[in-house]
Amino acid sequence: MTRAFPRSTILTLALVVASACAPQRPATSAMPAASPTVRAAGEDRFVDSLLAKMTLEEKVGQLNQLSGLAATGPGGNVAGVEMLRRGEIGSLFNVVGADTIAKIQRVAVEQSRMHIPIVFGLDVIHGYRTTFPVPLGEAASWDPDLARQTAHVAAAEASAAGLHWTFAPMVDIARDARWGRIVEGAGEDPYLGAAFADARVRGFQGASLADHASIAATAKHFAAYGAAEAGRDYNVADVSERTLREVYLPPFHAAVCAGTASLMSSFNEVAGIPAHANPLLTTQILRHEWGFDGMVVSDWTGIGELLNHGIGADTADIAAAAINAGVDMDMVSESYRHALPALVRSGRVSQATLDEAVRRVLRMKYRLGLFRDPYHGATAQGEASAMVTPASRAIARQSARESIVLLKNDGNVLPLRKDLKTVAVIGSLAEDAGAALGNWTGQGHWEDAISVLAGIKAALPNANVVFSRGASVTADTGGIADAVAAAKRADAVIVVVGETPDMSAEASSRATIDVPGAQMKLVRAVRAATSAPTVVVLMNGRPLAMQELNDISPAIVESWFLGVEHGNAVADVLFGDYDPSGKLPVTFPRVTGQVPIYYAHKNTGRPSNDNDKYVSRYLDVSYTPLYVFGHGLSYTTFTIGAPQLSAQTMGASDTLHVRVSVTNSGRVAGTEVVQLYLRDDVSSVTRPVRELRGFRRVTLAPGESRVVDFALDARDLAFYDASMRRVVEPGTFTVFAGNSSAATQSARFTFTSGNGQPVPVAAGCPVVR
């Protein structure tokens, strides 16, 4: 996907079209006013009536999406007024503002022959104006309901600005931290990923797409984009069908079950077939198996790039391959606009195939209510009042707090006292409010963001807060001496290190994921200079390989890029106003050479350990990660009991309850995330050592206890066997309960089928509890 434009570079298309906007007919003439119920009942009839009146070129125009201002990638074309009048554009993106969009929309609905409205999209990834934590950071909250709320706020702001459609959520599973786009998803686990996919789709779309606070969601990138070889963006993803279905597809299926209006194809190939020309993905699985009736959009020039993949000799070849595979809308490349009319006339693409693609586009516009109100209720006055409200900032602060992970706290360095006289805040990222927003910032303004430095100063109004840049994220070491001097005279030291946002983004893969630049030299110097309590705060969009940083730092806080309330949330945690509750949604390696690394690995015939030679291990570093999936500390302690089973056996129609007691055994109130993992002990194909099957956030006062009840049924036990049938095989299963994927408390039960044969399990919607 392309980047949204910074507001400083937007050249409004409204300037081009304003002189062409004299009204010629009512803006809503394409469809009479009707109640939502009537509209829903008449959807197919209405859409088919439009299709019957459209010319071939007008139909193709509905499949053409352009960046409405300027190109942000190769091959981009700028939309023109005459194209709108001729009905050659179905969608525009990178256009913002209620007035600007209304002026453009007026041309489409008043001056084109069919009066069909344009659907306007933008990459609203983790906020529109109110910027929330980057998706990987928000996944560390393990709070899908909060993610639903942040997506809803983003949708309301975007809709108020005239937009109808976001190219989010990204639901790619990513297990290689070198890949820059790991920042956009929910991490390495399909169960957690499915939960966040469900929540974000429901948040963006609300109760109805036609609601003025809703926008259409796009689950992307379909599929296995996160499996790019070597973590290099756009690279090949060579995964088996079993891995595809069990690891990479569940979040997409969850998004479909949540009602996502659209999906976006991915840049990569899967098993030799590029995703933009892959009928197994886009037709067989998505539409036939899952029953998806929405729209599939290409990624930026994704159809045109099929030429580079080498599966076609010319534009006609690749356009035919893409539309026959089930890709409905062509983003930017205009391959459809240039080739489809002749392809349909020649019979290489059937009229029925074209009509079905157009039908899907029109169906989404219908469901958004655009034929009734092409402007989706957006006005300049409403836009002005909708942005960065006190309510949205409150949600942003809570989301940021919950996303922070306390990685290490030796000697209870944290929380820091508020009566400190002098606090040194060191590191260039500490004062960088723009960095707090992360990447894919929508229309976020750095002026709205609270930096770490500003947050600390606000939390300690009576302290002397001394700032030193120290060393930069690149190679600048000129400020290290000043940082050391500041540390020596401070009662506590906070060192902020990590990445800049453009290091964790599209086209931002890193061959080494160490703490970049001269920042480790800075940390070493500061640690050697003072015995004062020292905390390292990380700002980053991926797991970092930081064995040395971990070894020399008594306290480490993972803060990701938290959005507009970054600094306030960090200060809340550092000084004890909020007890950290975040858990890692992705494994942190010790060194880059361990990646890809993830908890749900296979055992192999020579299981790993650090003592024997002829086992799966390294010569120069432990095979174990630095921090496991699900890890995260608190300022209190929790005691989690062994799982208690409602029965020792279960059958195909049974529900097994797993009850886990959790007690706050510390001295302050806190929130624990109780996690449940499952292992199939013996099976006909190899299975992961354990898989996440449930989690609950539990808030407890000191001394308080609670019993968490997890329900398991056959869907939780099922896998694809050697014949690619989804089954549960009779035998024993082990459940593990704890506060990370390293949980050791366990219990075992037996699944029985009556006749000793595997039990088929329908491939229904993923379990999202």
C-alpha positions as a printed Julia matrix, in Angstrom:
769×3 Matrix{Float64}:
   0.0     0.0     0.0
   0.95    3.59   -0.42
   1.52    6.09    2.31
  -1.11    8.68    3.08
   0.02   12.2     2.33
   1.3    14.52    5.06
  -1.08   17.45    5.24
   1.71   19.81    4.21
   1.98   18.17    0.79
  -1.68   17.7    -0.07
  -2.62   19.44   -3.3
  -6.37   19.4    -3.29
  -8.04   18.08   -6.37
 -10.85   20.39   -5.4
  -8.87   23.22   -6.96
  -8.99   21.36  -10.25
 -12.64   20.47  -10.17
 -14.22   23.43   -8.38
 -15.02   25.24  -11.62
 -16.7    22.13  -12.97
 -19.09   21.6   -10.08
 -22.21   23.52  -11.1
 -25.19   21.34  -10.09
 -27.04   19.73  -12.99
 -29.28   17.24  -11.18
 -30.0    16.17   -7.59
 -27.02   14.5    -5.96
 -29.09   11.57   -4.72
 -30.96   10.94   -7.98
 -29.34    7.55   -8.56
 -31.4     6.06   -5.75
 -34.64    7.14   -4.09
 -34.65    7.66   -0.35
 -35.59    4.52    1.52
 -35.29    2.96    4.93
 -32.23    0.79    5.59
 -34.48   -2.28    5.69
 -35.95   -1.53    2.28
 -32.5    -0.78    0.86
 -31.12   -4.05    2.18
 -34.01   -6.03    0.79
 -33.65   -4.39   -2.62
 -29.84   -4.45   -2.82
 -29.48   -7.0    -5.61
 -32.37   -5.55   -7.57
 -30.94   -2.05   -7.37
 -27.4    -3.1    -8.28
 -28.57   -5.23  -11.19
 -30.69   -2.36  -12.5
 -27.57   -0.19  -12.63
 -25.56   -2.89  -14.35
 -28.19   -3.24  -17.05
 -27.82    0.42  -17.99
 -24.03    0.68  -17.95
 -21.76    0.57  -20.97
 -18.77   -1.74  -21.02
 -16.42    1.18  -20.41
 -18.51    2.44  -17.5
 -18.43   -0.97  -15.9
 -14.66   -1.11  -16.23
 -14.46    2.38  -14.78
 -16.02    1.13  -11.53
 -13.04   -1.2   -11.15
 -10.49    1.61  -11.54
  -9.04    3.2    -8.39
  -6.64    6.11   -8.57
  -4.67    8.16   -6.07
  -6.56   11.4    -6.32
  -3.73   13.81   -5.69
  -0.38   12.48   -6.83
   1.51    9.24   -7.14
   3.24    7.79   -4.08
   4.59    4.73   -5.82
   5.61    3.58   -9.28
   3.05    3.82  -12.03
   0.62    6.2   -10.36
  -1.69    8.42  -12.39
  -3.43   11.59  -11.24
  -7.19   11.57  -11.61
  -8.8    14.11  -13.88
 -12.22   15.75  -14.06
 -13.0    14.32  -17.46
 -12.36   10.8   -16.2
 -14.92   11.42  -13.48
 -17.44   12.72  -15.99
 -16.93    9.73  -18.26
 -17.4     7.3   -15.4
 -13.84    5.98  -15.67
 -13.12    6.05  -11.94
 -14.83    3.98   -9.28
 -12.71    4.98   -6.31
 -10.2     7.58   -5.2
  -7.84    7.61   -2.27
  -5.36   10.02   -0.72
  -8.01   12.74   -0.84
  -9.17   14.12    2.51
 -11.49   16.78    3.86
 -15.28   16.93    3.82
 -15.43   19.95    1.5
 -12.75   18.68   -0.86
 -14.35   15.27   -1.19
 -17.82   16.77   -1.62
 -16.64   18.88   -4.56
 -15.15   15.85   -6.28
 -18.15   13.68   -5.46
 -20.48   16.27   -6.94
 -18.83   15.83  -10.34
 -19.37   12.08  -10.22
 -23.0    12.12   -9.09
 -24.15   15.18  -11.03
 -22.1    15.22  -14.23
 -21.48   11.57  -15.11
 -24.07    9.66  -17.15
 -24.8     7.05  -14.48
 -24.45    9.36  -11.45
 -22.66    6.64   -9.5
 -20.81    7.98   -6.44
 -17.1     7.54   -5.89
 -15.95    5.59   -2.82
 -13.12    7.46   -1.08
 -10.45    5.56    0.83
  -7.35    6.2     2.92
  -4.88    4.21    4.98
  -6.45    4.77    8.39
  -4.24    2.24   10.16
  -4.11    3.28   13.82
  -6.09    6.47   13.87
  -7.09    9.32   11.6
  -6.33   12.52   13.52
  -6.26   10.97   16.99
  -3.33    8.59   16.63
  -3.42    5.44   18.73
  -0.66    2.89   19.38
   0.72    1.17   16.31
  -1.16   -2.11   15.77
   1.65   -4.33   17.07
   1.82   -2.2    20.19
  -1.93   -2.24   20.65
  -1.89   -6.03   20.33
   0.39   -6.04   23.4
  -2.64   -4.91   25.39
  -4.26   -8.29   24.76
  -7.47   -6.26   24.89
  -9.44   -6.69   21.65
 -12.37   -4.71   23.0
 -10.14   -1.67   23.45
  -8.9    -2.16   19.88
 -12.53   -2.14   18.75
 -12.98    1.2    20.51
  -9.89    2.8    18.96
 -10.93    1.59   15.49
 -14.38    3.09   16.05
 -12.89    6.49   16.99
 -10.67    6.34   13.9
 -13.69    5.52   11.74
 -15.76    8.36   13.18
 -13.0    10.9    12.55
 -12.28    9.61    9.04
 -15.96    9.55    8.14
 -16.37   13.1     9.4
 -13.59   14.06    6.98
 -15.58   12.6     4.09
 -13.93    9.19    3.85
 -15.8     5.94    3.37
 -13.18    3.22    3.37
  -9.95    2.32    5.16
  -7.24   -0.05    3.99
  -7.07   -1.66    7.41
  -6.79   -3.75    9.47
  -3.63   -5.5     8.43
  -4.05   -9.03    9.79
  -0.88  -10.68    8.47
   0.79  -13.08   10.88
   4.49  -12.19   11.12
   7.2   -14.34   12.68
  10.27  -12.65   11.22
  11.04   -9.36   12.93
  13.27   -8.24   10.08
  10.1    -7.55    8.1
   9.25   -3.87    8.5
   5.5    -4.33    8.25
   5.37   -6.47   11.38
   4.46   -3.16   13.05
   1.08   -3.07   11.28
  -0.29   -6.39   12.54
  -1.02   -8.24   15.76
   2.15  -10.33   15.88
   2.97  -14.0    15.5
  -0.07  -15.9    16.73
  -3.17  -16.76   14.66
  -5.5   -16.99   17.68
  -4.52  -13.57   19.03
  -4.44  -12.25   15.47
  -7.97  -13.48   14.79
  -9.24  -11.81   17.97
  -7.79   -8.45   16.93
  -8.94   -8.84   13.32
 -12.49   -9.4    14.54
 -12.33   -6.44   16.91
 -10.86   -3.97   14.45
 -13.29   -4.83   11.67
 -16.23   -4.41   14.05
 -14.77   -1.16   15.31
 -14.32    0.38   11.87
 -17.68   -0.77   10.53
 -19.9    -0.39   13.59
 -23.44   -1.7    13.55
 -24.0    -0.64    9.93
 -21.78    0.63    7.13
 -24.4     3.25    6.4
 -23.93    4.82    9.84
 -22.14    8.13    9.52
 -19.58    7.07   12.14
 -18.63    3.92   10.19
 -16.26    3.22    7.34
 -15.67    0.06    5.35
 -12.78   -2.11    6.54
 -10.21   -3.94    4.43
  -8.51   -7.05    5.77
  -5.06   -7.14    4.23
  -2.82   -8.51    2.76
  -4.37  -11.67    1.41
  -2.4   -13.81    2.01
   0.86  -14.88    3.74
   2.52  -11.5     3.13
   4.08  -11.8     6.59
   5.92  -14.94    5.51
   8.22  -13.05    3.16
  11.51  -14.92    2.82
  14.4   -13.37    4.76
  11.98  -10.8     6.16
  12.46   -8.78    2.97
   9.36   -6.86    1.99
   7.55   -7.96   -1.2
   9.53  -11.21   -1.27
   8.32  -14.73   -2.02
   6.2   -16.52    0.62
   6.72  -20.24    0.1
   4.41  -21.89    2.64
   2.63  -25.22    2.6
  -1.15  -25.35    2.33
  -1.29  -26.66    5.91
   0.73  -23.73    7.22
  -1.3   -21.36    5.09
  -4.59  -22.61    6.5
  -3.5   -23.06   10.11
  -1.26  -20.03   10.6
  -1.82  -17.32    8.01
  -5.5   -17.58    7.08
  -7.36  -17.63   10.44
  -7.21  -13.84   11.01
  -8.58  -13.25    7.5
 -11.36  -15.75    8.1
 -12.16  -14.0    11.39
 -12.34  -10.67    9.55
 -14.72  -12.17    6.99
 -16.88  -13.61    9.77
 -16.92  -10.16   11.39
 -18.32   -8.75    8.15
 -15.35   -6.97    6.58
 -16.5    -5.13    3.48
 -13.33   -5.83    1.52
  -9.99   -7.59    1.38
  -6.75   -6.51   -0.25
  -4.51   -8.87   -2.18
  -0.86   -9.15   -1.19
   2.27   -8.39   -3.19
   3.83  -11.81   -2.66
   3.39  -15.11   -4.39
   2.15  -18.2    -2.58
   3.42  -21.57   -3.85
   4.47  -19.99   -7.14
   1.23  -18.13   -7.83
   1.16  -14.36   -7.17
  -1.67  -13.42   -4.84
  -3.08  -10.98   -7.37
  -3.67  -13.87   -9.78
  -4.4   -16.65   -7.32
  -7.85  -18.23   -7.73
  -7.22  -20.68   -4.87
  -7.02  -17.74   -2.47
  -9.43  -15.23   -3.93
 -12.12  -17.49   -5.34
 -11.92  -20.98   -3.88
 -11.07  -20.2    -0.26
 -12.4   -16.68    0.15
 -15.65  -16.9    -1.76
 -16.53  -20.58   -2.1
 -15.34  -21.86    1.27
 -15.9   -18.77    3.41
 -18.9   -17.31    1.56
 -17.44  -13.81    1.26
 -19.62  -11.55   -0.9
 -17.63   -8.35   -0.54
 -14.98   -6.76   -2.72
 -11.3    -7.53   -3.27
  -9.01   -4.62   -4.12
  -5.47   -4.9    -5.39
  -2.55   -3.36   -3.58
  -0.73   -0.39   -5.12
   0.05   -1.41   -8.74
  -0.26   -5.03   -7.61
  -1.9    -6.06  -10.88
   0.64   -4.22  -13.01
   3.43   -5.89  -11.07
   2.28   -9.28  -12.35
   4.46   -8.43  -15.36
   7.5    -8.45  -13.09
   6.38  -11.76  -11.61
   6.61  -13.07  -15.15
   3.15  -14.62  -15.45
   2.09  -12.48  -18.4
   3.66  -10.95  -21.46
   1.56   -7.8   -21.57
  -1.12   -5.8   -19.81
  -3.89   -7.87  -21.36
  -2.41  -11.09  -19.95
  -2.12   -9.81  -16.41
  -5.49   -8.03  -16.38
  -7.17  -11.25  -17.47
  -5.27  -13.26  -14.85
  -6.22  -10.88  -12.04
  -9.92  -10.47  -12.77
 -10.39  -14.17  -13.54
  -8.76  -14.93  -10.18
 -11.28  -12.69   -8.42
  -9.54   -9.32   -7.87
 -12.3    -6.76   -8.37
 -10.67   -3.34   -8.18
  -7.35   -2.27   -9.69
  -5.48    0.17   -7.46
  -3.53    2.68   -9.55
  -2.02    0.48  -12.28
  -4.99    1.05  -14.66
  -4.4    -2.34  -16.19
  -8.14   -2.98  -16.09
  -9.04    0.35  -17.67
  -6.65   -0.17  -20.56
  -7.17   -3.89  -21.2
 -10.55   -5.11  -19.96
 -12.82   -3.69  -22.68
 -10.94   -5.55  -25.41
 -10.61   -8.67  -23.24
 -14.37   -8.82  -22.73
 -15.11   -8.18  -26.39
 -12.71  -10.96  -27.38
 -14.1   -13.4   -24.83
 -10.88  -13.85  -22.84
 -12.79  -12.41  -19.91
 -16.47  -13.26  -19.79
 -19.18  -10.66  -19.44
 -20.37  -12.53  -16.35
 -16.94  -12.23  -14.72
 -16.81   -8.5   -15.36
 -20.37   -7.99  -14.17
 -19.73   -9.87  -10.94
 -16.67   -7.72  -10.18
 -18.66   -4.54  -10.83
 -21.54   -5.91   -8.76
 -19.24   -6.3    -5.77
 -18.02   -2.71   -6.06
 -21.56   -1.36   -6.38
 -22.69   -3.55   -3.51
 -20.14   -1.96   -1.18
 -21.23    1.52   -2.25
 -24.84    0.51   -1.65
 -24.09   -0.83    1.81
 -22.26    2.38    2.67
 -25.44    4.25    1.78
 -23.69    6.31   -0.89
 -26.53    6.06   -3.4
 -28.78    7.66   -0.8
 -26.21   10.12    0.57
 -23.07   10.34   -1.56
 -21.44   12.51    1.11
 -22.02   10.03    3.96
 -23.17   12.8     6.25
 -19.82   14.63    6.18
 -19.74   18.42    6.54
 -16.94   20.87    7.21
 -18.54   21.83   10.52
 -18.83   18.22   11.63
 -15.27   17.52   10.56
 -13.9    20.37   12.64
 -15.66   19.24   15.8
 -14.83   15.54   15.44
 -11.05   15.68   15.63
  -8.9    14.94   18.71
 -11.59   15.41   21.3
 -11.11   14.97   25.05
 -12.96   11.66   24.74
 -10.68   10.4    21.95
  -7.59   11.44   23.9
  -8.86    9.56   26.96
  -9.23    6.38   24.89
  -5.8     7.01   23.36
  -4.22    7.31   26.8
  -5.85    4.13   28.07
  -4.86    2.25   24.93
  -1.29    3.52   25.26
  -1.1     2.5    28.92
  -2.37   -1.0    28.25
   0.07   -1.43   25.34
   3.2    -0.84   27.47
   5.1    -4.0    28.41
   7.39   -4.11   31.43
  10.12   -6.43   30.16
  12.48   -6.32   33.12
  12.46   -4.83   36.62
  15.38   -6.2    38.62
  15.51   -4.91   42.17
  12.12   -3.23   41.74
  13.7    -0.17   40.18
  10.22    0.72   39.0
   8.05    2.5    39.78
  10.2     5.55   40.33
   9.42    7.91   43.22
   7.66   11.16   42.4
   9.68   13.14   44.96
  12.9    12.86   42.98
  14.75   16.16   42.83
  16.65   15.67   39.58
  15.76   13.28   36.75
  17.9    12.87   33.65
  16.03   12.01   30.46
  18.47   10.9    27.8
  18.12    9.98   24.13
  17.03   11.8    20.97
  13.76    9.88   20.75
  12.67   11.22   24.15
  11.86   14.67   22.78
  10.59   13.49   19.38
   6.82   13.95   19.43
   6.6    12.96   15.78
   8.23    9.61   16.53
   5.55    8.95   19.14
   2.99    8.76   16.34
   4.79    5.89   14.62
   4.33    5.15   10.93
   1.1     5.24    8.86
  -0.13    8.22   10.85
  -3.18    9.02    8.73
  -3.74   12.74    9.22
  -2.07   12.77   12.64
  -0.27   15.95   13.64
   2.94   15.8    15.63
   1.78   18.91   17.47
  -0.97   16.81   19.07
   1.49   14.22   20.4
   3.05   14.15   23.86
   6.72   13.15   23.79
   8.29   11.05   26.53
  10.13   14.12   27.78
   6.95   16.21   27.9
   5.07   13.44   29.68
   7.76   13.13   32.36
   7.88   16.88   32.89
   4.11   16.97   33.32
   4.23   14.12   35.83
   7.02   15.76   37.87
   6.16   19.47   38.04
   8.42   20.03   41.04
  11.45   18.12   39.8
  14.43   19.32   37.8
  14.07   17.32   34.59
  17.34   17.51   32.64
  17.35   16.47   29.0
  20.32   15.33   26.91
  20.12   13.98   23.37
  23.11   11.72   23.95
  23.49    9.67   20.78
  21.15    9.62   17.82
  19.36    6.68   16.27
  21.97    6.91   13.51
  25.67    7.3    14.22
  25.95   10.66   15.97
  27.86   10.3    19.27
  28.56   13.97   19.89
  26.2    14.23   22.84
  27.35   11.25   24.88
  29.63   13.25   27.14
  26.78   15.63   27.95
  24.48   12.68   28.64
  27.02   11.17   31.03
  27.32   14.48   32.88
  23.53   14.68   33.2
  23.32   11.12   34.49
  25.99   11.74   37.14
  24.05   14.54   38.79
  20.61   12.88   38.59
  18.68   10.94   41.23
  17.24    8.72   38.49
  18.02    8.22   34.82
  15.6     7.41   31.99
  17.26    6.44   28.72
  15.01    6.35   25.65
  16.35    4.32   22.73
  14.97    2.41   19.76
  13.98    3.05   16.17
  12.61    5.95   14.2
   9.17    5.23   12.75
  10.47    4.88    9.2
  12.6     1.92   10.32
   9.45   -0.1    11.04
   7.24    0.35    8.01
   6.58   -0.74    4.46
   9.79   -1.13    2.45
  11.72   -0.92    5.73
  13.13   -4.38    6.3
  16.29   -4.59    8.39
  18.98   -7.23    7.95
  19.95   -6.78   11.6
  17.43   -5.83   14.25
  19.88   -4.71   16.93
  19.4    -1.4    18.73
  20.46    0.85   15.85
  23.13    3.49   15.48
  25.25    4.64   18.42
  22.55    4.1    21.03
  24.19    1.09   22.65
  27.36    3.12   23.1
  25.22    5.72   24.87
  23.62    3.15   27.18
  27.01    1.65   28.08
  28.42    5.07   28.92
  25.46    6.04   31.08
  25.41    2.73   32.94
  29.12    3.03   33.68
  28.77    6.59   34.92
  26.11    6.26   37.6
  24.67    3.97   40.2
  21.39    5.89   40.27
  18.23    3.96   39.37
  18.27    3.64   35.59
  15.39    2.7    33.29
  15.57    2.04   29.57
  12.44    2.94   27.6
  12.19    1.42   24.14
  10.45    3.06   21.19
  10.22    0.66   18.27
   7.87   -1.08   15.88
   9.35   -4.57   15.93
  11.11   -6.89   18.37
  14.72   -5.84   18.81
  17.67   -8.18   19.33
  19.06   -6.66   22.51
  20.9    -9.24   24.57
  23.55   -6.74   25.68
  20.99   -4.06   26.51
  19.14   -6.59   28.64
  22.34   -7.66   30.38
  23.36   -4.17   31.49
  19.94   -2.61   32.19
  18.08   -3.31   35.44
  14.72   -2.08   34.12
  13.37   -2.1    30.56
  10.02   -0.75   29.4
   8.71   -1.55   25.92
   6.65    1.43   24.79
   6.42    0.86   21.0
   5.0     3.96   19.24
   1.97    4.83   21.34
   0.39    7.75   19.48
  -0.73   11.13   20.74
  -0.68   10.13   24.43
   2.7     8.35   24.29
   4.52   10.5    26.83
   1.68   10.68   29.31
   1.19    6.91   29.23
   4.9     6.22   29.7
   5.01    8.61   32.65
   1.92    6.96   34.14
   3.79    3.65   34.15
   7.22    4.94   35.17
   5.91    6.72   38.26
   3.34    4.16   39.35
   0.09    5.84   38.39
  -0.67    2.83   36.2
   0.39   -0.76   36.81
   1.78   -2.19   33.55
  -0.27   -5.08   32.16
   0.94   -5.48   28.57
   2.11   -8.82   27.21
   4.3    -9.4    24.18
   2.36  -10.38   21.04
   5.6   -11.52   19.43
   8.78  -13.26   20.54
  11.93  -11.2    21.16
  15.15  -12.89   19.98
  18.54  -12.65   21.61
  20.27  -12.03   18.27
  19.09  -11.45   14.73
  20.33  -14.87   13.65
  17.54  -16.55   15.61
  14.75  -15.14   13.47
  12.25  -16.3    12.46
  11.55  -17.32   16.06
   8.14  -18.02   17.58
   6.69  -19.98   20.47
   4.45  -22.37   18.46
   7.35  -24.17   16.84
   7.6   -27.89   16.09
   9.55  -30.21   18.37
  11.68  -31.87   15.62
  13.23  -35.31   16.02
  16.03  -33.79   18.09
  14.35  -31.31   20.41
  16.34  -28.25   21.39
  18.43  -27.9    24.52
  21.63  -26.03   25.27
  23.63  -28.99   26.6
  23.69  -31.75   23.98
  25.56  -31.43   20.72
  23.41  -33.29   18.22
  20.18  -31.43   18.83
  18.54  -28.4    17.21
  20.61  -25.59   18.69
  23.3   -22.96   18.03
  26.99  -23.1    18.83
  27.25  -19.45   19.83
  23.98  -18.51   21.52
  21.15  -20.2    23.35
  18.3   -21.46   21.2
  15.85  -19.78   23.6
  14.42  -16.31   23.0
  15.29  -13.31   25.12
  11.62  -12.72   25.93
   8.89  -15.24   25.17
   5.53  -14.6    23.56
   3.05  -13.49   26.21
   5.72  -12.15   28.59
   5.08   -9.01   30.59
   5.71   -8.02   34.21
   3.66   -6.03   36.73
   4.33   -3.97   39.86
   2.44   -6.6    41.8
   2.7   -10.39   41.76
   0.12  -12.92   40.7
  -0.22  -16.55   41.66
  -1.82  -18.68   38.96
  -3.05  -22.13   39.94
  -2.93  -25.37   38.01
  -5.74  -25.76   35.46
  -8.76  -27.71   36.72
 -10.75  -29.7    34.13
 -14.5   -30.22   34.15
 -13.93  -33.74   32.81
 -11.05  -36.08   32.02
 -12.5   -37.02   28.65
 -14.4   -35.18   25.94
 -16.15  -36.17   22.74
 -16.89  -34.42   19.46
 -20.01  -32.64   20.75
 -18.68  -31.85   24.24
 -17.42  -28.62   25.73
 -14.58  -28.98   28.19
 -14.21  -26.27   30.81
 -10.75  -25.36   32.07
 -10.83  -23.36   35.27
  -7.8   -21.43   36.4
  -7.5   -19.55   39.7
  -5.53  -16.32   39.83
  -4.65  -14.35   42.96
  -3.07  -10.95   43.36
  -0.4   -11.91   45.86
   1.28   -8.52   45.84
   0.68   -5.17   47.49
  -0.91   -3.08   44.73
  -3.88   -3.52   42.44
  -3.04   -4.83   39.01
  -4.19   -6.61   35.88
  -2.95  -10.03   34.8
  -3.53  -11.68   31.45
  -4.22  -15.33   32.15
  -3.26  -17.41   29.12
  -4.33  -20.92   28.11
  -2.27  -23.07   25.73
  -3.02  -26.48   24.22
  -0.81  -29.31   22.94
  -1.92  -32.31   20.92
   0.34  -34.95   22.47
   0.3   -37.5    19.62
  -1.03  -36.95   16.11
  -0.68  -38.24   12.56
   1.11  -35.04   11.45
   3.51  -32.99   13.55
   1.94  -30.33   15.74
   3.31  -27.24   17.5
   4.67  -27.68   21.02
   1.71  -25.57   22.18
  -0.87  -23.16   20.76
  -2.77  -20.29   22.37
  -6.41  -21.22   22.93
  -7.66  -18.53   25.27
  -6.76  -15.45   27.33
  -8.49  -13.23   29.86
  -7.55   -9.85   31.33
  -8.27   -9.99   35.07
  -8.01   -6.94   37.34
  -7.55   -7.73   41.04
  -7.04   -5.81   44.26
  -4.27   -6.99   46.62
  -5.24  -10.34   48.08
  -8.19  -10.77   45.72
  -8.7   -14.03   43.82
 -10.79  -15.05   40.85
 -11.43  -18.2    38.85
 -11.2   -17.81   35.08
 -13.25  -20.26   33.01
 -12.04  -21.25   29.54
 -14.24  -23.37   27.26
 -12.74  -25.77   24.73
 -14.59  -27.66   22.02
 -13.61  -29.73   19.0
 -12.74  -26.63   16.97
  -9.93  -25.82   19.4
  -8.44  -29.29   18.97
  -8.76  -29.63   15.19
  -5.95  -29.6    12.63
  -5.41  -30.55    8.99
  -4.34  -34.17    8.62
  -2.17  -35.76    5.95
  -5.1   -35.67    3.49
  -5.84  -32.0     4.36
  -9.04  -32.91    6.16
  -9.8   -30.83    9.25
 -10.14  -33.37   12.02
  -9.66  -34.16   15.68
  -7.87  -37.41   16.32
  -8.53  -39.48   19.44
  -5.82  -39.24   22.06
  -4.5   -37.09   24.87
  -4.18  -33.31   24.96
  -2.32  -31.16   27.47
  -3.43  -27.71   28.55
  -1.04  -25.18   30.08
  -2.1   -22.14   32.11
   0.01  -19.17   33.14
   1.03  -15.63   32.28
   3.14  -16.37   29.19
   3.79  -19.05   26.58
   6.36  -20.53   28.98
   3.56  -21.58   31.39
   4.31  -24.83   33.2
   1.11  -25.5    35.17
  -0.69  -28.21   33.2
  -3.44  -30.8    33.03
  -4.23  -33.59   30.59
  -7.46  -34.93   29.11
  -8.42  -37.5    26.49
 -10.48  -36.95   23.38
 -12.57  -39.96   22.36
 -14.47  -40.54   19.13
 -16.39  -43.69   20.01
 -15.05  -45.71   17.09
 -11.39  -44.72   17.46
 -11.43  -42.81   14.14
 -10.7   -39.14   13.54
 -13.7   -36.83   13.81
 -14.22  -34.34   10.94
 -14.61  -30.72   12.07
 -16.21  -28.18    9.77
 -13.92  -25.31    8.83
 -16.25  -22.67   10.25
 -15.38  -19.25   11.62
 -12.28  -19.16   13.84
 -12.94  -19.34   17.54
 -12.88  -15.79   18.93
 -13.9   -15.76   22.58
